[in-house]
Amino acid sequence: MNVKVSVVGGGNVGANTALYIAERGLADVTLIDIVEGMPQGKALDLTQAAPLWHSGARVTGSNSLDDVKGSAVVVITAGFPRKPGMSRSDLLKANTDIVGPAAEAVKKHAPNAYVIVVTNPLDVMAYVAWRKTGFPKQRVLGMAGVLDSTRFRAFVAMELGVCASDVQAMVLGGHGDSMVPLPRYTTVSGIPIPELLSKEKIDALSQRTRDGGAEIVKLLKTGSAYYAPAMSAVDMVQAILKDEKRVIPCSVLLSGEYGLKDLFLGVPVVVGAAGVERVIELGLAADELAALHASGAGVREMIEELALDTVA
Ligand SMILES: NC(=O)c1ccc[n+]([C@@H]2O[C@H](COP(=O)([O-])OP(=O)(O)OC[C@H]3O[C@@H](n4cnc5c(N)ncnc54)[C@H](O)[C@@H]3O)[C@@H](O)[C@H]2O)c1
């Protein structure tokens, strides 16, 4: 039997996550959504694409969270994006009510799984999943840093006219306006970008990265980005399943690193078969550390707003 990955939420991000996993033959995929017939239909469509990919991955669809059973990894993408007229608190509550039960199902039916959370507000939903599963912190990861840094990489490559995969970037902090791109840790084949671009240009690319999600929302008019988010989640799934020891920014539970604890925030980590194998503590400049702490304060405020102790 192949390794199994479940993807909870069969919408734009979830379906594309299933697509990339199956296309790469990384695992069998179970796609789970509350909409009757939809995950089954998408799974059948993906199954029919598999012969052309030369991939043996099996994809099935389900409307029951119980079907996370036996998963090595569960990716949680179920939930709403923020819609016009919806307050941050409304979104927090609505998505907690979706991610919480999904996490409880993982605890019950896939007690050894690794959980990758995609649902927004990301750092808080990762915290909810960690609390509701009760899993060790190494087994719950939020996807944001991979996406934010791949966006920064793409923008730097576009600006310099170089191959995007030669650009490496590091973006820390919460997933949102307060993210902290780190230009001095961003390189083109080892060359730090401050050697190649003016400060003004780097600032503009950093800002475009912060606004990366909003720029796409504005163009799409309905919905938000999904190809790069799905691929970013799959990068993390692969790092775990193939024990790659990738050094990537992920939202993880901090226990004193960077002077922060008891909250999820994006930092560089080593991801392998044991999940979060190590947090890498960079020597940050005072302004970078202050930006990271400000980002952490915003996440903490939302966690406090949830008062999970009373809902748990
Ligand atoms: N972390 C990131 O960087 C990042 C990037 C992109 C999107 N997101 C977030 O991911 C989430 C999904 O985005 P999307 O574009 O796929 O949205 P979408 O609306 O296309 O899909 C969401 C799906 O979740 C399903 N769903 C709702 N409640 C459910 C439940 N209880 N159980 C199972 N499925 C349920 C819906 O039926 C829908 O199909 C949003 O919260 C979005 O903001 C995060």
Short mmCIF file of C-alpha atoms and ligand atoms in Angstrom, two decimals:
data_model
loop_
_atom_site.label_atom_id
_atom_site.label_comp_id
_atom_site.label_asym_id
_atom_site.label_seq_id
_atom_site.Cartn_x
_atom_site.Cartn_y
_atom_site.Cartn_z
CA MET A 1 0.00 0.00 0.00
CA ASN A 2 1.21 3.51 -0.83
CA VAL A 3 1.67 6.19 1.75
CA LYS A 4 -1.56 8.14 2.23
CA VAL A 5 -1.98 11.91 2.37
CA SER A 6 -5.38 13.42 3.14
CA VAL A 7 -6.30 16.88 1.97
CA VAL A 8 -9.16 18.42 3.97
CA GLY A 9 -10.95 21.01 1.84
CA GLY A 10 -11.37 20.25 -1.84
CA GLY A 11 -11.56 23.84 -3.05
CA ASN A 12 -8.96 25.67 -5.09
CA VAL A 13 -5.97 25.10 -2.83
CA GLY A 14 -7.03 21.61 -1.75
CA ALA A 15 -7.73 20.26 -5.25
CA ASN A 16 -4.43 21.62 -6.58
CA THR A 17 -2.58 20.16 -3.59
CA ALA A 18 -4.08 16.78 -4.49
CA LEU A 19 -3.12 17.34 -8.12
CA TYR A 20 0.56 18.08 -7.41
CA ILE A 21 0.88 15.20 -4.93
CA ALA A 22 -0.67 12.71 -7.34
CA GLU A 23 1.16 14.02 -10.38
CA ARG A 24 4.48 13.56 -8.57
CA GLY A 25 3.44 10.12 -7.38
CA LEU A 26 4.30 11.18 -3.82
CA ALA A 27 1.39 9.39 -2.18
CA ASP A 28 -2.19 8.21 -2.55
CA VAL A 29 -4.52 11.11 -1.84
CA THR A 30 -7.90 11.32 -0.12
CA LEU A 31 -9.64 14.61 -0.84
CA ILE A 32 -12.28 15.53 1.77
CA ASP A 33 -14.89 18.27 1.53
CA ILE A 34 -18.38 18.90 2.90
CA VAL A 35 -19.85 19.54 -0.55
CA GLU A 36 -21.55 16.34 -1.62
CA GLY A 37 -20.07 14.74 -4.73
CA MET A 38 -17.46 17.46 -5.30
CA PRO A 39 -14.39 15.73 -3.82
CA GLN A 40 -15.49 12.45 -5.43
CA GLY A 41 -15.82 14.20 -8.80
CA LYS A 42 -12.44 15.91 -8.56
CA ALA A 43 -10.83 12.66 -7.41
CA LEU A 44 -12.26 10.81 -10.39
CA ASP A 45 -11.01 13.52 -12.74
CA LEU A 46 -7.51 13.29 -11.21
CA THR A 47 -7.65 9.49 -11.42
CA GLN A 48 -8.34 9.82 -15.13
CA ALA A 49 -5.33 12.13 -15.53
CA ALA A 50 -3.00 9.70 -13.73
CA PRO A 51 -2.38 7.37 -16.71
CA LEU A 52 -1.00 10.33 -18.64
CA TRP A 53 1.33 11.29 -15.78
CA HIS A 54 2.67 7.73 -15.52
CA SER A 55 1.82 8.04 -11.84
CA GLY A 56 0.47 5.14 -9.82
CA ALA A 57 -1.06 7.41 -7.19
CA ARG A 58 -4.67 6.65 -6.32
CA VAL A 59 -6.98 9.56 -5.59
CA THR A 60 -10.28 9.18 -3.79
CA GLY A 61 -12.88 11.67 -2.61
CA SER A 62 -14.95 11.70 0.55
CA ASN A 63 -17.40 13.77 2.57
CA SER A 64 -16.32 12.28 5.89
CA LEU A 65 -13.50 13.53 8.09
CA ASP A 66 -13.21 9.94 9.37
CA ASP A 67 -11.48 9.16 6.09
CA VAL A 68 -8.27 10.85 7.23
CA LYS A 69 -7.75 7.41 8.82
CA GLY A 70 -4.27 6.04 8.28
CA SER A 71 -2.82 9.22 6.78
CA ALA A 72 0.89 9.90 7.09
CA VAL A 73 0.24 13.59 6.43
CA VAL A 74 -2.98 15.63 6.57
CA VAL A 75 -3.10 18.99 4.80
CA ILE A 76 -5.88 21.25 6.10
CA THR A 77 -7.08 23.72 3.46
CA ALA A 78 -10.77 23.83 4.44
CA GLY A 79 -12.14 27.23 5.26
CA PHE A 80 -13.08 30.62 3.99
CA PRO A 81 -10.85 33.30 2.64
CA ARG A 82 -11.68 36.74 4.04
CA LYS A 83 -14.60 38.17 2.09
CA PRO A 84 -15.62 41.80 1.78
CA GLY A 85 -17.74 42.79 4.77
CA MET A 86 -16.33 39.98 6.91
CA SER A 87 -14.44 41.19 9.97
CA ARG A 88 -11.20 39.56 11.04
CA SER A 89 -13.02 38.23 14.10
CA ASP A 90 -15.76 36.65 11.95
CA LEU A 91 -13.14 34.90 9.84
CA LEU A 92 -11.28 33.74 12.93
CA LYS A 93 -14.42 32.23 14.40
CA ALA A 94 -15.67 30.67 11.15
CA ASN A 95 -12.38 29.02 10.31
CA THR A 96 -11.72 27.88 13.88
CA ASP A 97 -15.06 26.08 13.67
CA ILE A 98 -13.79 24.28 10.55
CA VAL A 99 -10.14 23.64 11.46
CA GLY A 100 -10.95 22.58 15.06
CA PRO A 101 -13.16 19.59 14.13
CA ALA A 102 -10.77 18.63 11.30
CA ALA A 103 -7.91 18.55 13.81
CA GLU A 104 -9.99 16.50 16.24
CA ALA A 105 -10.69 13.98 13.48
CA VAL A 106 -6.96 13.75 12.78
CA LYS A 107 -6.28 13.12 16.45
CA LYS A 108 -8.85 10.33 16.50
CA HIS A 109 -8.27 8.63 13.17
CA ALA A 110 -4.68 9.46 12.22
CA PRO A 111 -2.92 9.85 15.57
CA ASN A 112 0.55 9.51 14.04
CA ALA A 113 0.04 11.97 11.20
CA TYR A 114 1.91 15.18 10.46
CA VAL A 115 -0.44 18.13 10.00
CA ILE A 116 0.18 20.93 7.54
CA VAL A 117 -2.23 23.84 7.96
CA VAL A 118 -3.02 26.18 5.07
CA THR A 119 -6.28 27.80 6.20
CA ASN A 120 -6.10 31.50 7.13
CA PRO A 121 -5.46 33.30 9.38
CA LEU A 122 -2.58 30.90 9.05
CA ASP A 123 -0.51 31.23 12.20
CA VAL A 124 -3.61 31.15 14.39
CA MET A 125 -5.17 28.18 12.56
CA ALA A 126 -1.90 26.26 12.95
CA TYR A 127 -2.12 27.00 16.68
CA VAL A 128 -5.73 25.76 16.73
CA ALA A 129 -4.70 22.53 14.97
CA TRP A 130 -1.86 22.01 17.44
CA ARG A 131 -4.13 22.56 20.43
CA LYS A 132 -6.96 20.41 19.11
CA THR A 133 -4.76 17.49 18.07
CA GLY A 134 -2.60 17.70 21.18
CA PHE A 135 0.25 16.51 18.93
CA PRO A 136 3.89 17.21 19.72
CA LYS A 137 4.91 20.56 18.22
CA GLN A 138 7.18 18.81 15.71
CA ARG A 139 4.11 17.38 13.96
CA VAL A 140 2.09 20.54 13.28
CA LEU A 141 3.32 23.02 10.68
CA GLY A 142 1.73 26.06 9.07
CA MET A 143 2.32 26.79 5.39
CA ALA A 144 3.09 30.43 4.72
CA GLY A 145 6.83 31.09 4.62
CA VAL A 146 7.39 28.81 1.64
CA LEU A 147 4.75 30.75 -0.29
CA ASP A 148 5.91 34.18 0.83
CA SER A 149 9.52 33.39 -0.02
CA THR A 150 8.68 31.79 -3.37
CA ARG A 151 6.81 35.00 -4.24
CA PHE A 152 9.86 37.06 -3.25
CA ARG A 153 12.05 34.72 -5.33
CA ALA A 154 9.78 35.12 -8.34
CA PHE A 155 9.79 38.94 -8.07
CA VAL A 156 13.59 39.12 -7.67
CA ALA A 157 14.03 36.81 -10.69
CA MET A 158 11.63 38.92 -12.78
CA GLU A 159 13.50 42.10 -11.82
CA LEU A 160 16.96 40.71 -12.59
CA GLY A 161 15.98 38.58 -15.58
CA VAL A 162 17.51 35.47 -14.01
CA CYS A 163 16.34 31.90 -13.47
CA ALA A 164 13.88 31.88 -10.55
CA SER A 165 15.23 28.63 -9.12
CA ASP A 166 18.67 30.30 -8.73
CA VAL A 167 17.08 32.80 -6.34
CA GLN A 168 16.84 31.77 -2.69
CA ALA A 169 14.93 33.90 -0.21
CA MET A 170 13.99 33.99 3.44
CA VAL A 171 10.75 35.56 4.67
CA LEU A 172 9.92 35.33 8.37
CA GLY A 173 7.05 36.32 10.62
CA GLY A 174 3.29 36.03 10.44
CA HIS A 175 1.53 35.40 7.15
CA GLY A 176 0.12 38.81 6.31
CA ASP A 177 1.05 42.45 6.14
CA SER A 178 3.52 42.04 8.98
CA MET A 179 5.70 39.40 7.29
CA VAL A 180 9.43 40.11 7.40
CA PRO A 181 11.35 39.58 4.12
CA LEU A 182 15.10 39.37 4.80
CA PRO A 183 17.01 40.80 1.79
CA ARG A 184 20.45 40.08 3.23
CA TYR A 185 19.54 36.39 3.40
CA THR A 186 18.17 36.49 -0.14
CA THR A 187 20.65 35.47 -2.80
CA VAL A 188 21.04 34.75 -6.50
CA SER A 189 23.29 31.68 -6.75
CA GLY A 190 24.91 32.72 -3.48
CA ILE A 191 25.17 36.46 -4.28
CA PRO A 192 23.23 38.51 -1.68
CA ILE A 193 20.70 40.73 -3.48
CA PRO A 194 21.96 43.98 -1.90
CA GLU A 195 24.97 43.45 -4.26
CA LEU A 196 22.66 43.38 -7.27
CA LEU A 197 19.76 45.72 -6.52
CA SER A 198 19.35 49.17 -4.97
CA LYS A 199 17.75 49.53 -1.55
CA GLU A 200 14.75 51.27 -3.14
CA LYS A 201 14.22 48.38 -5.55
CA ILE A 202 14.57 45.77 -2.77
CA ASP A 203 12.08 47.71 -0.63
CA ALA A 204 9.62 47.76 -3.53
CA LEU A 205 10.00 44.01 -4.13
CA SER A 206 9.60 43.32 -0.39
CA GLN A 207 6.40 45.37 -0.36
CA ARG A 208 5.10 43.57 -3.45
CA THR A 209 5.75 40.30 -1.60
CA ARG A 210 3.80 41.54 1.45
CA ASP A 211 0.94 42.45 -0.90
CA GLY A 212 1.43 39.28 -2.99
CA GLY A 213 -1.87 37.68 -2.01
CA ALA A 214 -3.88 40.91 -2.35
CA GLU A 215 -2.46 41.61 -5.83
CA ILE A 216 -3.82 38.27 -7.04
CA VAL A 217 -7.18 38.70 -5.29
CA LYS A 218 -7.59 42.03 -7.06
CA LEU A 219 -6.90 40.47 -10.45
CA LEU A 220 -9.03 37.36 -9.93
CA LYS A 221 -11.95 39.34 -8.48
CA THR A 222 -13.37 36.18 -6.90
CA GLY A 223 -11.27 33.86 -4.75
CA SER A 224 -7.60 34.02 -3.92
CA ALA A 225 -4.32 32.50 -5.14
CA TYR A 226 -4.06 28.74 -5.26
CA TYR A 227 -1.38 27.36 -7.62
CA ALA A 228 1.60 28.70 -5.67
CA PRO A 229 -0.07 28.05 -2.28
CA ALA A 230 -0.83 24.44 -3.23
CA MET A 231 2.69 23.87 -4.56
CA SER A 232 4.12 25.39 -1.37
CA ALA A 233 2.14 22.92 0.77
CA VAL A 234 3.30 20.05 -1.44
CA ASP A 235 6.93 21.16 -1.00
CA MET A 236 6.41 20.62 2.73
CA VAL A 237 4.61 17.29 2.27
CA GLN A 238 7.49 16.06 0.12
CA ALA A 239 10.12 17.24 2.64
CA ILE A 240 8.45 15.09 5.30
CA LEU A 241 7.70 12.01 3.19
CA LYS A 242 11.15 11.94 1.60
CA ASP A 243 13.01 13.01 4.75
CA GLU A 244 14.65 15.78 2.73
CA LYS A 245 15.89 17.90 5.67
CA ARG A 246 14.81 20.97 3.72
CA VAL A 247 15.60 24.35 5.22
CA ILE A 248 12.38 26.28 4.68
CA PRO A 249 10.42 28.92 6.53
CA CYS A 250 7.34 27.43 8.20
CA SER A 251 4.97 28.57 10.90
CA VAL A 252 5.86 26.49 13.96
CA LEU A 253 5.29 26.61 17.69
CA LEU A 254 8.04 28.71 19.23
CA SER A 255 9.37 27.79 22.66
CA GLY A 256 11.72 30.67 23.35
CA GLU A 257 13.40 30.89 19.95
CA TYR A 258 13.76 34.49 18.80
CA GLY A 259 12.59 35.49 22.30
CA LEU A 260 9.03 34.27 21.59
CA LYS A 261 6.99 31.41 22.96
CA ASP A 262 3.56 29.77 22.93
CA LEU A 263 2.63 31.00 19.49
CA PHE A 264 3.06 29.88 15.89
CA LEU A 265 5.17 32.15 13.69
CA GLY A 266 7.19 31.78 10.51
CA VAL A 267 10.86 30.97 11.10
CA PRO A 268 13.44 28.88 9.21
CA VAL A 269 13.22 25.23 10.14
CA VAL A 270 14.72 21.93 9.04
CA VAL A 271 11.87 19.75 7.75
CA GLY A 272 12.34 16.00 7.45
CA ALA A 273 10.83 12.67 8.45
CA ALA A 274 10.43 13.89 12.03
CA GLY A 275 8.53 16.98 10.90
CA VAL A 276 10.03 20.12 12.42
CA GLU A 277 13.46 18.71 13.16
CA ARG A 278 15.10 21.97 14.22
CA VAL A 279 14.39 25.69 14.34
CA ILE A 280 17.28 27.71 12.94
CA GLU A 281 17.94 30.86 14.94
CA LEU A 282 19.38 33.57 12.73
CA GLY A 283 21.29 36.48 14.16
CA LEU A 284 18.77 39.18 13.31
CA ALA A 285 19.51 42.89 13.24
CA ALA A 286 17.60 44.94 15.85
CA ASP A 287 15.07 46.26 13.29
CA GLU A 288 14.48 42.75 11.88
CA LEU A 289 13.92 41.31 15.36
CA ALA A 290 11.59 44.18 16.24
CA ALA A 291 9.57 43.50 13.05
CA LEU A 292 9.38 39.79 13.94
CA HIS A 293 8.17 40.62 17.46
CA ALA A 294 5.58 43.07 16.11
CA SER A 295 4.35 40.33 13.77
CA GLY A 296 4.23 37.90 16.70
CA ALA A 297 2.23 40.39 18.78
CA GLY A 298 -0.48 40.48 16.09
CA VAL A 299 -0.70 36.68 16.07
CA ARG A 300 -0.82 36.54 19.88
CA GLU A 301 -3.65 39.04 19.94
CA MET A 302 -5.72 36.77 17.66
CA ILE A 303 -4.90 33.68 19.73
CA GLU A 304 -6.07 35.51 22.85
CA GLU A 305 -9.24 36.60 21.07
CA LEU A 306 -10.05 32.93 20.46
CA ALA A 307 -9.88 32.07 24.16
CA LEU A 308 -9.34 28.45 23.14
CA ASP A 309 -9.25 27.26 26.73
CA THR A 310 -12.94 27.95 26.99
CA VAL A 311 -13.77 26.26 23.67
CA ALA A 312 -11.39 23.30 23.94
N1 LIG B 1 -1.46 29.88 4.08
C1 LIG B 1 -1.48 30.45 2.90
O1 LIG B 1 -0.49 30.97 2.45
C2 LIG B 1 -2.75 30.42 2.09
C3 LIG B 1 -2.72 30.62 0.71
C4 LIG B 1 -3.91 30.52 -0.02
C5 LIG B 1 -5.12 30.27 0.63
N2 LIG B 1 -5.11 30.13 1.99
C6 LIG B 1 -6.36 29.85 2.73
O2 LIG B 1 -6.75 28.51 2.45
C7 LIG B 1 -8.17 28.40 2.63
C8 LIG B 1 -8.79 27.74 1.38
O3 LIG B 1 -8.61 28.55 0.26
P1 LIG B 1 -9.25 28.11 -1.15
O4 LIG B 1 -8.83 29.13 -2.15
O5 LIG B 1 -8.98 26.68 -1.40
O6 LIG B 1 -10.80 28.31 -0.81
P2 LIG B 1 -12.04 27.55 -1.50
O7 LIG B 1 -13.24 28.32 -1.09
O8 LIG B 1 -11.76 27.33 -2.94
O9 LIG B 1 -12.04 26.11 -0.78
C9 LIG B 1 -12.37 25.93 0.56
C10 LIG B 1 -13.10 24.60 0.65
O10 LIG B 1 -13.27 24.25 2.03
C11 LIG B 1 -14.47 23.50 2.07
N3 LIG B 1 -14.95 23.37 3.45
C12 LIG B 1 -15.61 24.28 4.20
N4 LIG B 1 -15.89 23.76 5.39
C13 LIG B 1 -15.40 22.50 5.41
C14 LIG B 1 -15.38 21.45 6.36
N5 LIG B 1 -15.94 21.61 7.57
N6 LIG B 1 -14.81 20.28 6.03
C15 LIG B 1 -14.26 20.11 4.81
N7 LIG B 1 -14.24 21.05 3.85
C16 LIG B 1 -14.82 22.24 4.15
C17 LIG B 1 -15.41 24.26 1.16
O11 LIG B 1 -16.53 23.47 0.77
C18 LIG B 1 -14.49 24.60 0.01
O12 LIG B 1 -14.54 23.62 -1.02
C19 LIG B 1 -8.67 29.83 2.91
O13 LIG B 1 -8.77 30.03 4.32
C20 LIG B 1 -7.55 30.70 2.35
O14 LIG B 1 -7.53 31.99 2.94
C21 LIG B 1 -3.96 30.20 2.72
#
